[in-house]
Amino acid sequence: ATTLLPATYDDDDTMRRAFRPFLQISKARFSTNLHRTRAFKTAGVGGGFVLGLGLGLGAWFFDDARGMLLQSECEMNSSKLSKNNNIPPITMMIKHLLFPKAHAKQQLVLSGHTSPSVIVIGMRGAGKSTCCAAAALRLGLVVVDVDEEIEKYVKSDIKSFINKEGWKAFRDAESLVFKTLVDKHPTGAIIACGGGIIVTPENREVLKGQSRVVELVRDIEDIVAYLELDKTRPAYAIQSTRTTYAERIPLYDECAKWQFVIGRGDRNWESIEDDFAALLRLVQNERLRHDQFR
């Protein structure tokens, strides 16, 4: 067990010597003019310490700021960065000072833009959004959510669009958006697909032509339990979820090069996210061939 004080502080006299500067300052506050000199000396030592600490922090700040400026200049000159990542250096400095966590996440995103993109498929409710967001943060990638991009394209949320236009119109929009995203993001992204992406034959052909397609597999009972709590998704009825999953299993297997399996009842999401990120890091390795595994 770790102790707060080392063994040399067992002696009372040693203890007094160790804390003498603090005792001197305390005494000086109530001393006469004859003892003020000692207080000034002690205060001088303390002031020197504070000054040194301030100089050190200042040097660290300006060195860090200079590093951010140089890094941002390099990033802005890179033709592979998207327009959204072209952030002026002074803006990056302000973000770093005011919102350090957000800036750190942005730096992770910028640093991973040359890595091959990975496409993630799997049944709705399997945990794709959660796992992809966590892996993107760990690997320095961006998450491109196909469903979110569809909503931007049709200018409506998916549930309302399906209720109004029907499933066929949705699948047509999904195919168009998916193909566009695959072409637009060959690197630096995790492309998270909706559960039914494999229903359309054209989408399956696109997926089979990609070498980095990961299927996220979760026990159907856990999926059903999760979907019963989520009222935002468009209907098919909960009672058909098992049948739908059974019909889609061979289609997922046809398209996926790797599988990531979450065991039944597994709720240790921190461990799951770590393992999923590790798999994606492996999948991104350009020295590996997918036919070695599937």
Coordinates of N, CA and C in Angstrom, one line a residue, residues 48-164:
G48 N 9.6 33.1 -5.8 CA 10.4 32.5 -6.9 C 9.9 31.2 -7.4
F49 N 9.3 30.4 -6.5 CA 8.7 29.2 -7.0 C 7.6 29.4 -7.9
V50 N 6.7 30.3 -7.5 CA 5.5 30.7 -8.3 C 5.9 31.2 -9.6
L51 N 6.9 32.1 -9.6 CA 7.4 32.7 -10.9 C 8.0 31.6 -11.8
G52 N 8.8 30.7 -11.2 CA 9.3 29.6 -12.0 C 8.2 28.8 -12.6
L53 N 7.2 28.5 -11.8 CA 6.1 27.7 -12.3 C 5.4 28.4 -13.4
G54 N 5.2 29.7 -13.2 CA 4.5 30.4 -14.3 C 5.3 30.5 -15.6
L55 N 6.6 30.6 -15.5 CA 7.4 30.6 -16.7 C 7.4 29.3 -17.4
G56 N 7.4 28.2 -16.6 CA 7.4 26.9 -17.1 C 6.0 26.6 -17.9
L57 N 4.9 27.0 -17.2 CA 3.6 26.8 -17.9 C 3.5 27.7 -19.1
G58 N 4.1 28.9 -19.0 CA 4.0 29.8 -20.2 C 4.8 29.2 -21.4
A59 N 6.0 28.6 -21.1 CA 6.8 28.0 -22.1 C 6.0 26.8 -22.7
W60 N 5.4 26.0 -21.8 CA 4.7 24.9 -22.3 C 3.5 25.3 -23.2
F61 N 2.8 26.4 -22.8 CA 1.7 26.9 -23.6 C 2.1 27.3 -25.0
F62 N 3.1 28.2 -25.0 CA 3.5 28.7 -26.3 C 4.1 27.6 -27.2
D63 N 4.8 26.6 -26.6 CA 5.4 25.5 -27.4 C 4.2 24.7 -28.0
D64 N 3.2 24.5 -27.1 CA 2.0 23.7 -27.6 C 1.3 24.5 -28.7
A65 N 1.2 25.8 -28.5 CA 0.5 26.6 -29.5 C 1.2 26.6 -30.8
R66 N 2.6 26.7 -30.7 CA 3.4 26.7 -31.9 C 3.2 25.4 -32.6
G67 N 3.2 24.3 -31.9 CA 3.0 23.0 -32.5 C 1.7 22.9 -33.2
M68 N 0.6 23.4 -32.5 CA -0.7 23.4 -33.2 C -0.7 24.2 -34.5
L69 N 0.0 25.3 -34.5 CA 0.0 26.1 -35.7 C 0.7 25.4 -36.8
L70 N 1.9 24.8 -36.5 CA 2.6 24.0 -37.5 C 1.8 22.9 -38.0
Q71 N 1.1 22.2 -37.1 CA 0.4 21.0 -37.5 C -0.8 21.4 -38.3
S72 N -1.5 22.5 -38.0 CA -2.7 22.9 -38.7 C -2.3 23.4 -40.1
E73 N -1.1 24.0 -40.2 CA -0.6 24.4 -41.5 C -0.4 23.2 -42.4
C74 N 0.2 22.2 -41.9 CA 0.4 21.0 -42.7 C -0.9 20.3 -43.1
E75 N -1.8 20.3 -42.1 CA -3.1 19.7 -42.4 C -3.9 20.5 -43.5
M76 N -3.8 21.8 -43.4 CA -4.5 22.6 -44.3 C -3.9 22.5 -45.7
N77 N -2.7 22.2 -45.8 CA -2.0 22.0 -47.1 C -2.2 20.7 -47.7
S78 N -2.8 19.7 -46.9 CA -3.0 18.4 -47.4 C -4.2 18.3 -48.3
S79 N -4.1 17.8 -49.5 CA -5.2 17.8 -50.4 C -6.3 16.7 -50.0
K80 N -5.9 15.8 -49.1 CA -6.8 14.8 -48.7 C -7.8 15.2 -47.6
L81 N -7.6 16.3 -47.0 CA -8.5 16.8 -46.0 C -9.8 17.3 -46.6
S82 N -10.9 17.1 -46.0 CA -12.2 17.6 -46.5 C -12.3 19.1 -46.1
K83 N -13.2 19.8 -46.7 CA -13.4 21.2 -46.5 C -13.7 21.4 -45.0
N84 N -14.5 20.5 -44.4 CA -14.9 20.7 -43.0 C -13.7 20.6 -42.0
N85 N -12.6 20.1 -42.5 CA -11.4 20.0 -41.6 C -10.4 21.1 -41.8
N86 N -10.7 22.0 -42.8 CA -9.8 23.1 -43.0 C -10.0 24.2 -42.0
I87 N -9.5 24.1 -40.8 CA -9.8 25.1 -39.7 C -8.6 26.0 -39.6
P88 N -8.8 27.3 -39.6 CA -7.7 28.3 -39.4 C -6.9 28.0 -38.1
P89 N -5.6 28.2 -38.1 CA -4.8 27.9 -36.9 C -5.3 28.7 -35.7
I90 N -5.6 29.9 -35.8 CA -6.0 30.7 -34.6 C -7.3 30.1 -34.0
T91 N -8.2 29.6 -34.9 CA -9.4 28.9 -34.4 C -9.1 27.7 -33.6
M92 N -8.1 26.9 -34.1 CA -7.7 25.7 -33.5 C -7.1 26.0 -32.1
M93 N -6.4 27.1 -32.0 CA -5.8 27.4 -30.7 C -6.9 27.8 -29.7
I94 N -7.9 28.6 -30.1 CA -9.0 28.9 -29.2 C -9.7 27.7 -28.8
K95 N -10.0 26.8 -29.8 CA -10.7 25.6 -29.4 C -10.0 24.8 -28.4
H96 N -8.6 24.7 -28.6 CA -7.8 24.0 -27.7 C -7.8 24.5 -26.3
L97 N -7.9 25.8 -26.1 CA -7.9 26.5 -24.8 C -9.2 26.4 -24.2
L98 N -10.3 26.6 -24.9 CA -11.7 26.6 -24.3 C -12.3 25.3 -24.2
F99 N -12.1 24.4 -25.3 CA -12.7 23.1 -25.3 C -11.7 22.0 -25.6
P100 N -10.8 21.7 -24.6 CA -9.7 20.8 -24.9 C -10.2 19.4 -25.3
K101 N -11.3 18.9 -24.8 CA -11.7 17.6 -25.1 C -12.2 17.5 -26.6
A102 N -13.0 18.6 -27.0 CA -13.4 18.6 -28.3 C -12.3 18.8 -29.3
H103 N -11.3 19.6 -28.9 CA -10.1 19.8 -29.8 C -9.3 18.5 -29.9
A104 N -9.2 17.7 -28.8 CA -8.5 16.4 -28.9 C -9.2 15.5 -29.9
K105 N -10.6 15.5 -29.8 CA -11.3 14.6 -30.7 C -11.1 15.0 -32.2
Q106 N -11.1 16.3 -32.4 CA -10.8 16.8 -33.8 C -9.4 16.4 -34.3
Q107 N -8.4 16.5 -33.4 CA -7.1 16.1 -33.8 C -7.0 14.6 -34.1
L108 N -7.8 13.8 -33.4 CA -7.8 12.4 -33.7 C -8.4 12.2 -35.1
V109 N -9.5 12.9 -35.4 CA -10.1 12.8 -36.7 C -9.2 13.2 -37.8
L110 N -8.5 14.3 -37.6 CA -7.5 14.8 -38.6 C -6.4 13.8 -38.9
S111 N -5.9 13.2 -37.8 CA -4.8 12.3 -37.9 C -5.0 11.0 -38.6
G112 N -6.3 10.6 -38.8 CA -6.6 9.3 -39.4 C -7.1 9.3 -40.8
H113 N -7.0 10.5 -41.5 CA -7.7 10.6 -42.8 C -7.1 9.8 -43.9
T114 N -5.9 9.2 -43.7 CA -5.3 8.4 -44.8 C -5.5 6.9 -44.6
S115 N -6.1 6.5 -43.5 CA -6.4 5.1 -43.3 C -7.5 4.6 -44.1
P116 N -7.5 3.3 -44.6 CA -8.6 2.8 -45.4 C -9.9 2.8 -44.7
S117 N -10.9 3.1 -45.4 CA -12.3 3.1 -44.7 C -12.7 1.7 -44.5
V118 N -13.6 1.6 -43.5 CA -14.2 0.3 -43.2 C -15.7 0.5 -43.2
I119 N -16.4 -0.5 -43.8 CA -17.9 -0.5 -43.9 C -18.4 -1.5 -42.9
V120 N -19.4 -1.1 -42.1 CA -19.9 -1.9 -41.0 C -21.4 -2.2 -41.3
I121 N -21.8 -3.4 -41.3 CA -23.1 -3.8 -41.6 C -23.6 -4.7 -40.4
G122 N -24.9 -4.9 -40.3 CA -25.5 -5.7 -39.2 C -26.9 -5.3 -39.0
M123 N -27.6 -6.2 -38.3 CA -29.0 -6.0 -38.0 C -29.2 -4.7 -37.2
R124 N -30.4 -4.1 -37.4 CA -30.7 -2.9 -36.6 C -30.8 -3.3 -35.1
G125 N -30.3 -2.4 -34.3 CA -30.2 -2.8 -32.8 C -29.0 -3.6 -32.4
A126 N -28.1 -3.9 -33.3 CA -27.0 -4.7 -33.0 C -25.9 -3.9 -32.2
G127 N -26.0 -2.6 -32.3 CA -25.0 -1.7 -31.6 C -24.0 -1.1 -32.6
K128 N -24.4 -0.9 -33.9 CA -23.4 -0.3 -34.8 C -23.1 1.1 -34.5
S129 N -24.1 1.9 -34.1 CA -23.8 3.3 -33.9 C -22.9 3.5 -32.7
T130 N -23.2 2.7 -31.6 CA -22.3 2.8 -30.4 C -20.9 2.4 -30.7
C131 N -20.7 1.2 -31.3 CA -19.4 0.7 -31.6 C -18.6 1.5 -32.6
C132 N -19.3 2.0 -33.6 CA -18.6 2.8 -34.6 C -18.1 4.1 -34.1
A133 N -19.0 4.7 -33.2 CA -18.5 6.0 -32.7 C -17.3 5.8 -31.8
A134 N -17.3 4.8 -31.0 CA -16.2 4.5 -30.1 C -15.0 4.2 -30.8
A135 N -15.1 3.3 -31.9 CA -13.9 2.9 -32.7 C -13.3 4.1 -33.4
A136 N -14.2 5.0 -33.9 CA -13.7 6.2 -34.6 C -12.9 7.1 -33.7
L137 N -13.3 7.2 -32.5 CA -12.6 8.1 -31.5 C -11.2 7.4 -31.2
R138 N -11.2 6.1 -31.1 CA -9.9 5.4 -30.8 C -9.0 5.4 -31.9
L139 N -9.5 5.3 -33.2 CA -8.6 5.1 -34.3 C -8.4 6.4 -35.1
G140 N -9.1 7.5 -34.7 CA -8.9 8.8 -35.4 C -9.6 8.8 -36.8
L141 N -10.8 8.2 -36.8 CA -11.6 8.2 -38.1 C -12.8 9.0 -37.9
V142 N -13.6 9.2 -38.9 CA -14.9 9.8 -38.8 C -16.0 8.8 -39.1
V143 N -17.1 8.9 -38.4 CA -18.2 8.0 -38.7 C -19.1 8.7 -39.8
V144 N -19.4 7.9 -40.8 CA -20.3 8.3 -41.8 C -21.5 7.4 -41.7
D145 N -22.6 7.9 -41.2 CA -23.8 7.2 -40.9 C -24.7 7.2 -42.2
V146 N -25.0 6.1 -42.8 CA -25.7 6.1 -44.1 C -27.1 6.6 -43.8
D147 N -27.8 6.2 -42.7 CA -29.1 6.7 -42.5 C -29.2 8.2 -42.3
E148 N -28.2 8.7 -41.6 CA -28.2 10.2 -41.4 C -28.0 10.9 -42.8
E149 N -27.2 10.3 -43.6 CA -27.0 10.9 -44.9 C -28.3 10.8 -45.8
I150 N -29.0 9.7 -45.6 CA -30.3 9.6 -46.3 C -31.2 10.7 -45.9
E151 N -31.3 10.9 -44.6 CA -32.2 12.0 -44.1 C -31.9 13.3 -44.7
K152 N -30.6 13.6 -44.8 CA -30.2 14.9 -45.4 C -30.6 14.9 -46.9
Y153 N -30.5 13.8 -47.6 CA -30.8 13.7 -49.0 C -32.3 13.9 -49.3
V154 N -33.1 13.2 -48.5 CA -34.6 13.3 -48.7 C -35.2 14.4 -47.9
K155 N -34.4 15.1 -47.1 CA -34.9 16.2 -46.3 C -36.1 15.8 -45.4
S156 N -35.9 14.7 -44.7 CA -36.9 14.2 -43.8 C -36.3 13.1 -43.0
D157 N -36.9 12.9 -41.8 CA -36.5 11.7 -41.0 C -37.0 10.5 -41.7
I158 N -36.2 9.4 -41.5 CA -36.5 8.1 -42.2 C -37.9 7.6 -41.9
K159 N -38.3 7.6 -40.7 CA -39.7 7.1 -40.3 C -40.8 7.8 -41.1
S160 N -40.7 9.2 -41.1 CA -41.7 10.0 -41.8 C -41.6 9.7 -43.3
F161 N -40.4 9.6 -43.8 CA -40.3 9.4 -45.3 C -40.9 8.1 -45.7
I162 N -40.6 7.0 -44.9 CA -41.2 5.7 -45.2 C -42.7 5.7 -45.1
N163 N -43.2 6.3 -44.1 CA -44.7 6.4 -43.9 C -45.3 7.1 -45.1
K164 N -44.6 8.1 -45.6 CA -45.2 8.9 -46.7 C -45.0 8.3 -48.1

